[in-house]
C-alpha cells in the first residue's frame, strides 16, 4: 500500500495451490484506517513475468476502484485459473511457483 493511502492490505492465506486448468480463489483483506471514506485502486505484478501469459483473472478487485468507508474492513477475492498450456511452454519447465502481488494507491480524485 502506498504511504499516501491509509489502508491495511494483506493476503488472507500465504499460498494457494493450483492445478492448471482448474479455477481457484484467493482472498485479500483491506481496512481503511481513517475516519473518512477513501477510494483506492490496485495494480498487480507477477513473477516470473512469463507466467502472466497463463494467469487468467476471471474476477478481481483490481478491475475496479474500491471504496472503503471509515474504518471499514472487507475481503477482496481474486477468482482465477492457470491456463493448462503452461505445461507445454518449455520456458516454464523450471517454474513451480508464481508470485502475485498488489499495490494499492489513492485514485486521481483522492
Short mmCIF file of N, CA and C in Angstrom, two decimals:
data_model
loop_
_atom_site.label_atom_id
_atom_site.label_comp_id
_atom_site.label_asym_id
_atom_site.label_seq_id
_atom_site.Cartn_x
_atom_site.Cartn_y
_atom_site.Cartn_z
N UNK A 1 0.86 -1.18 0.00
CA UNK A 1 0.00 0.00 0.00
C UNK A 1 0.90 1.23 0.00
N UNK A 2 0.62 2.15 -0.93
CA UNK A 2 1.38 3.40 -0.94
C UNK A 2 1.12 4.15 0.36
N UNK A 3 2.12 4.86 0.85
CA UNK A 3 2.01 5.54 2.14
C UNK A 3 0.91 6.61 2.15
N UNK A 4 0.54 7.12 0.99
CA UNK A 4 -0.50 8.15 0.93
C UNK A 4 -1.90 7.57 1.08
N UNK A 5 -2.03 6.26 0.99
CA UNK A 5 -3.32 5.59 1.17
C UNK A 5 -3.32 4.94 2.55
N UNK A 6 -4.16 5.40 3.41
CA UNK A 6 -4.17 4.94 4.81
C UNK A 6 -5.00 3.67 4.96
N UNK A 7 -4.55 2.64 4.29
CA UNK A 7 -5.19 1.33 4.35
C UNK A 7 -4.20 0.29 4.85
N UNK A 8 -4.75 -0.77 5.43
CA UNK A 8 -4.00 -2.00 5.65
C UNK A 8 -4.47 -2.96 4.56
N UNK A 9 -3.57 -3.74 4.02
CA UNK A 9 -3.92 -4.68 2.95
C UNK A 9 -2.98 -5.88 3.03
N UNK A 10 -3.56 -7.08 3.07
CA UNK A 10 -2.72 -8.28 3.19
C UNK A 10 -3.48 -9.50 2.68
N UNK A 11 -2.74 -10.54 2.27
CA UNK A 11 -3.40 -11.78 1.83
C UNK A 11 -3.94 -12.53 3.04
N UNK A 12 -5.06 -13.20 2.86
CA UNK A 12 -5.64 -13.98 3.96
C UNK A 12 -5.04 -15.38 4.03
N UNK A 13 -4.37 -15.80 2.97
CA UNK A 13 -3.64 -17.06 3.01
C UNK A 13 -2.29 -16.82 2.34
N UNK A 14 -1.29 -17.47 2.85
CA UNK A 14 0.07 -17.25 2.34
C UNK A 14 0.28 -17.87 0.96
N UNK A 15 -0.33 -19.02 0.73
CA UNK A 15 -0.17 -19.73 -0.54
C UNK A 15 -1.50 -20.32 -0.99
N UNK A 16 -1.63 -20.44 -2.30
CA UNK A 16 -2.78 -21.12 -2.89
C UNK A 16 -2.18 -22.12 -3.89
N UNK A 17 -2.55 -23.37 -3.75
CA UNK A 17 -2.05 -24.40 -4.65
C UNK A 17 -3.08 -24.62 -5.75
N UNK A 18 -2.60 -24.55 -7.01
CA UNK A 18 -3.50 -24.56 -8.16
C UNK A 18 -3.06 -25.63 -9.16
N UNK A 19 -4.01 -26.37 -9.66
CA UNK A 19 -3.78 -27.29 -10.77
C UNK A 19 -4.13 -26.55 -12.06
N UNK A 20 -3.20 -26.49 -13.03
CA UNK A 20 -3.52 -25.80 -14.28
C UNK A 20 -4.84 -26.29 -14.87
N UNK A 21 -5.66 -25.34 -15.28
CA UNK A 21 -6.97 -25.64 -15.86
C UNK A 21 -8.11 -25.57 -14.87
N UNK A 22 -7.80 -25.64 -13.57
CA UNK A 22 -8.84 -25.56 -12.55
C UNK A 22 -8.91 -24.15 -11.97
N UNK A 23 -10.10 -23.72 -11.62
CA UNK A 23 -10.25 -22.39 -11.04
C UNK A 23 -9.83 -22.40 -9.57
N UNK A 24 -9.43 -21.23 -9.11
CA UNK A 24 -9.01 -21.08 -7.72
C UNK A 24 -9.47 -19.71 -7.22
N UNK A 25 -9.52 -19.59 -5.92
CA UNK A 25 -9.96 -18.36 -5.27
C UNK A 25 -8.95 -17.99 -4.20
N UNK A 26 -8.52 -16.74 -4.23
CA UNK A 26 -7.62 -16.21 -3.20
C UNK A 26 -8.29 -14.99 -2.60
N UNK A 27 -8.08 -14.79 -1.31
CA UNK A 27 -8.69 -13.65 -0.63
C UNK A 27 -7.64 -12.73 -0.04
N UNK A 28 -7.91 -11.45 -0.16
CA UNK A 28 -7.10 -10.42 0.46
C UNK A 28 -8.01 -9.64 1.39
N UNK A 29 -7.42 -8.99 2.38
CA UNK A 29 -8.19 -8.21 3.36
C UNK A 29 -7.70 -6.77 3.29
N UNK A 30 -8.65 -5.84 3.27
CA UNK A 30 -8.32 -4.42 3.25
C UNK A 30 -9.07 -3.71 4.36
N UNK A 31 -8.42 -2.75 4.98
CA UNK A 31 -9.05 -1.96 6.04
C UNK A 31 -8.66 -0.50 5.88
N UNK A 32 -9.68 0.35 5.92
CA UNK A 32 -9.48 1.80 5.91
C UNK A 32 -9.19 2.22 7.35
N UNK A 33 -8.03 2.83 7.58
CA UNK A 33 -7.64 3.23 8.94
C UNK A 33 -8.06 4.66 9.30
N UNK A 34 -8.87 5.28 8.45
CA UNK A 34 -9.21 6.69 8.69
C UNK A 34 -10.68 6.86 9.06
N UNK A 35 -11.02 8.10 9.38
CA UNK A 35 -12.40 8.47 9.71
C UNK A 35 -13.18 8.97 8.50
N UNK A 36 -12.63 8.79 7.30
CA UNK A 36 -13.33 9.25 6.10
C UNK A 36 -13.30 8.16 5.03
N UNK A 37 -14.26 8.19 4.11
CA UNK A 37 -14.24 7.21 3.01
C UNK A 37 -13.04 7.47 2.10
N UNK A 38 -12.44 6.41 1.61
CA UNK A 38 -11.29 6.54 0.72
C UNK A 38 -11.45 5.56 -0.44
N UNK A 39 -11.12 6.05 -1.64
CA UNK A 39 -11.14 5.21 -2.84
C UNK A 39 -9.71 4.83 -3.18
N UNK A 40 -9.49 3.54 -3.38
CA UNK A 40 -8.17 3.05 -3.78
C UNK A 40 -8.26 2.25 -5.06
N UNK A 41 -7.14 2.16 -5.73
CA UNK A 41 -7.05 1.36 -6.96
C UNK A 41 -5.76 0.56 -6.90
N UNK A 42 -5.81 -0.67 -7.36
CA UNK A 42 -4.62 -1.51 -7.28
C UNK A 42 -4.03 -1.78 -8.66
N UNK A 43 -2.74 -2.04 -8.64
CA UNK A 43 -2.04 -2.59 -9.79
C UNK A 43 -1.43 -3.90 -9.33
N UNK A 44 -1.19 -4.79 -10.25
CA UNK A 44 -0.61 -6.07 -9.84
C UNK A 44 0.70 -6.32 -10.57
N UNK A 45 1.50 -7.18 -9.96
CA UNK A 45 2.79 -7.59 -10.53
C UNK A 45 2.87 -9.11 -10.38
N UNK A 46 3.51 -9.74 -11.34
CA UNK A 46 3.61 -11.19 -11.32
C UNK A 46 5.04 -11.61 -11.63
N UNK A 47 5.49 -12.62 -10.92
CA UNK A 47 6.80 -13.21 -11.17
C UNK A 47 6.64 -14.72 -11.25
N UNK A 48 7.27 -15.38 -12.19
CA UNK A 48 8.03 -14.79 -13.29
C UNK A 48 7.10 -14.09 -14.28
N UNK A 49 7.64 -13.12 -14.97
CA UNK A 49 6.83 -12.32 -15.89
C UNK A 49 6.12 -13.18 -16.94
N UNK A 50 6.80 -14.23 -17.42
CA UNK A 50 6.23 -15.10 -18.46
C UNK A 50 4.95 -15.79 -17.99
N UNK A 51 4.80 -15.95 -16.70
CA UNK A 51 3.60 -16.61 -16.16
C UNK A 51 2.35 -15.81 -16.46
N UNK A 52 2.51 -14.51 -16.68
CA UNK A 52 1.38 -13.66 -16.99
C UNK A 52 0.63 -14.09 -18.24
N UNK A 53 1.31 -14.79 -19.14
CA UNK A 53 0.65 -15.30 -20.34
C UNK A 53 -0.39 -16.36 -20.01
N UNK A 54 -0.25 -16.98 -18.86
CA UNK A 54 -1.09 -18.12 -18.49
C UNK A 54 -1.99 -17.87 -17.29
N UNK A 55 -1.77 -16.76 -16.62
CA UNK A 55 -2.57 -16.43 -15.43
C UNK A 55 -3.80 -15.65 -15.88
N UNK A 56 -4.98 -16.20 -15.65
CA UNK A 56 -6.22 -15.59 -16.12
C UNK A 56 -7.12 -15.23 -14.95
N UNK A 57 -7.31 -13.94 -14.75
CA UNK A 57 -8.22 -13.48 -13.69
C UNK A 57 -9.64 -13.44 -14.25
N UNK A 58 -10.53 -14.15 -13.61
CA UNK A 58 -11.93 -14.17 -14.01
C UNK A 58 -12.66 -13.02 -13.33
N UNK A 59 -12.38 -12.86 -12.06
CA UNK A 59 -12.98 -11.78 -11.28
C UNK A 59 -11.92 -11.29 -10.30
N UNK A 60 -11.78 -9.96 -10.20
CA UNK A 60 -10.74 -9.42 -9.34
C UNK A 60 -11.10 -8.01 -8.88
N UNK A 61 -10.80 -7.73 -7.64
CA UNK A 61 -10.99 -6.37 -7.11
C UNK A 61 -10.13 -5.38 -7.87
N UNK A 62 -9.09 -5.87 -8.53
CA UNK A 62 -8.17 -4.99 -9.25
C UNK A 62 -8.77 -4.45 -10.55
N UNK A 63 -9.93 -4.93 -10.94
CA UNK A 63 -10.58 -4.43 -12.16
C UNK A 63 -11.21 -3.06 -11.94
N UNK A 64 -11.53 -2.72 -10.69
CA UNK A 64 -12.29 -1.50 -10.39
C UNK A 64 -11.69 -0.76 -9.20
N UNK A 65 -12.06 0.52 -9.10
CA UNK A 65 -11.73 1.28 -7.89
C UNK A 65 -12.47 0.67 -6.72
N UNK A 66 -11.89 0.76 -5.54
CA UNK A 66 -12.51 0.21 -4.33
C UNK A 66 -12.76 1.34 -3.33
N UNK A 67 -13.99 1.46 -2.89
CA UNK A 67 -14.37 2.47 -1.90
C UNK A 67 -14.52 1.78 -0.56
N UNK A 68 -13.77 2.25 0.42
CA UNK A 68 -13.89 1.76 1.79
C UNK A 68 -14.35 2.92 2.66
N UNK A 69 -15.42 2.68 3.41
CA UNK A 69 -15.92 3.68 4.34
C UNK A 69 -14.99 3.82 5.54
N UNK A 70 -15.27 4.78 6.41
CA UNK A 70 -14.44 4.98 7.59
C UNK A 70 -14.30 3.69 8.40
N UNK A 71 -13.08 3.27 8.62
CA UNK A 71 -12.74 2.08 9.41
C UNK A 71 -13.35 0.79 8.86
N UNK A 72 -13.82 0.81 7.62
CA UNK A 72 -14.40 -0.39 7.02
C UNK A 72 -13.30 -1.41 6.72
N UNK A 73 -13.65 -2.68 6.91
CA UNK A 73 -12.75 -3.79 6.63
C UNK A 73 -13.48 -4.77 5.73
N UNK A 74 -12.86 -5.16 4.61
CA UNK A 74 -13.53 -6.02 3.63
C UNK A 74 -12.59 -7.12 3.11
N UNK A 75 -13.21 -8.21 2.67
CA UNK A 75 -12.49 -9.25 1.94
C UNK A 75 -12.53 -8.89 0.47
N UNK A 76 -11.42 -9.10 -0.21
CA UNK A 76 -11.33 -8.82 -1.65
C UNK A 76 -10.85 -10.09 -2.35
N UNK A 77 -11.76 -10.76 -3.06
CA UNK A 77 -11.39 -12.02 -3.71
C UNK A 77 -10.77 -11.84 -5.10
N UNK A 78 -9.97 -12.82 -5.47
CA UNK A 78 -9.45 -12.95 -6.83
C UNK A 78 -9.81 -14.36 -7.28
N UNK A 79 -10.61 -14.45 -8.33
CA UNK A 79 -11.03 -15.73 -8.88
C UNK A 79 -10.24 -15.92 -10.17
N UNK A 80 -9.49 -17.00 -10.29
CA UNK A 80 -8.55 -17.12 -11.41
C UNK A 80 -8.31 -18.59 -11.79
N UNK A 81 -7.60 -18.76 -12.90
CA UNK A 81 -7.10 -20.08 -13.27
C UNK A 81 -5.79 -19.92 -14.03
N UNK A 82 -5.02 -20.98 -14.03
CA UNK A 82 -3.78 -21.04 -14.80
C UNK A 82 -4.09 -21.86 -16.05
N UNK A 83 -3.85 -21.25 -17.22
CA UNK A 83 -4.10 -21.94 -18.48
C UNK A 83 -3.25 -23.21 -18.54
N UNK A 84 -3.87 -24.35 -18.86
CA UNK A 84 -3.10 -25.60 -18.91
C UNK A 84 -2.00 -25.61 -19.97
N UNK A 85 -2.05 -24.68 -20.93
CA UNK A 85 -0.98 -24.58 -21.93
C UNK A 85 0.37 -24.27 -21.29
N UNK A 86 0.36 -23.82 -20.05
CA UNK A 86 1.61 -23.54 -19.34
C UNK A 86 2.48 -24.79 -19.28
N UNK A 87 1.85 -25.95 -19.28
CA UNK A 87 2.58 -27.22 -19.19
C UNK A 87 3.38 -27.53 -20.46
N UNK A 88 3.00 -26.88 -21.59
CA UNK A 88 3.68 -27.13 -22.87
C UNK A 88 4.74 -26.08 -23.18
N UNK A 89 4.87 -25.08 -22.35
CA UNK A 89 5.83 -24.00 -22.58
C UNK A 89 7.16 -24.36 -21.92
N UNK A 90 8.17 -24.62 -22.73
CA UNK A 90 9.49 -25.04 -22.21
C UNK A 90 10.09 -23.99 -21.28
N UNK A 91 9.76 -22.71 -21.49
CA UNK A 91 10.30 -21.66 -20.61
C UNK A 91 9.79 -21.81 -19.19
N UNK A 92 8.67 -22.51 -19.03
CA UNK A 92 8.06 -22.64 -17.71
C UNK A 92 8.42 -23.97 -17.03
N UNK A 93 9.28 -24.76 -17.66
CA UNK A 93 9.63 -26.08 -17.11
C UNK A 93 10.17 -26.03 -15.69
N UNK A 94 10.91 -25.01 -15.36
CA UNK A 94 11.52 -24.92 -14.02
C UNK A 94 10.68 -24.10 -13.05
N UNK A 95 9.53 -23.63 -13.51
CA UNK A 95 8.68 -22.80 -12.65
C UNK A 95 7.71 -23.68 -11.87
N UNK A 96 7.80 -23.61 -10.57
CA UNK A 96 6.83 -24.32 -9.73
C UNK A 96 6.11 -23.38 -8.79
N UNK A 97 6.39 -22.09 -8.96
CA UNK A 97 5.75 -21.08 -8.11
C UNK A 97 5.54 -19.80 -8.91
N UNK A 98 4.34 -19.24 -8.79
CA UNK A 98 4.02 -17.94 -9.39
C UNK A 98 3.66 -17.01 -8.25
N UNK A 99 4.28 -15.85 -8.23
CA UNK A 99 4.02 -14.88 -7.18
C UNK A 99 3.21 -13.72 -7.74
N UNK A 100 2.09 -13.44 -7.11
CA UNK A 100 1.21 -12.35 -7.50
C UNK A 100 1.17 -11.35 -6.35
N UNK A 101 1.48 -10.10 -6.65
CA UNK A 101 1.44 -9.05 -5.63
C UNK A 101 0.58 -7.89 -6.13
N UNK A 102 0.02 -7.16 -5.18
CA UNK A 102 -0.80 -6.00 -5.50
C UNK A 102 -0.25 -4.78 -4.77
N UNK A 103 -0.36 -3.63 -5.42
CA UNK A 103 0.00 -2.36 -4.81
C UNK A 103 -1.22 -1.46 -4.90
N UNK A 104 -1.73 -1.03 -3.75
CA UNK A 104 -2.86 -0.11 -3.71
C UNK A 104 -2.37 1.31 -3.55
N UNK A 105 -3.03 2.22 -4.24
CA UNK A 105 -2.76 3.64 -4.11
C UNK A 105 -4.05 4.41 -4.22
N UNK A 106 -4.00 5.70 -3.86
CA UNK A 106 -5.20 6.52 -3.98
C UNK A 106 -5.52 6.77 -5.46
N UNK A 107 -6.78 7.02 -5.75
CA UNK A 107 -7.16 7.34 -7.12
C UNK A 107 -6.81 8.80 -7.40
N UNK A 108 -6.87 9.18 -8.65
CA UNK A 108 -6.55 10.55 -9.04
C UNK A 108 -7.44 11.56 -8.33
N UNK A 109 -8.68 11.17 -8.03
CA UNK A 109 -9.63 12.10 -7.41
C UNK A 109 -9.40 12.27 -5.91
N UNK A 110 -8.57 11.40 -5.32
CA UNK A 110 -8.35 11.47 -3.87
C UNK A 110 -7.43 12.61 -3.51
#
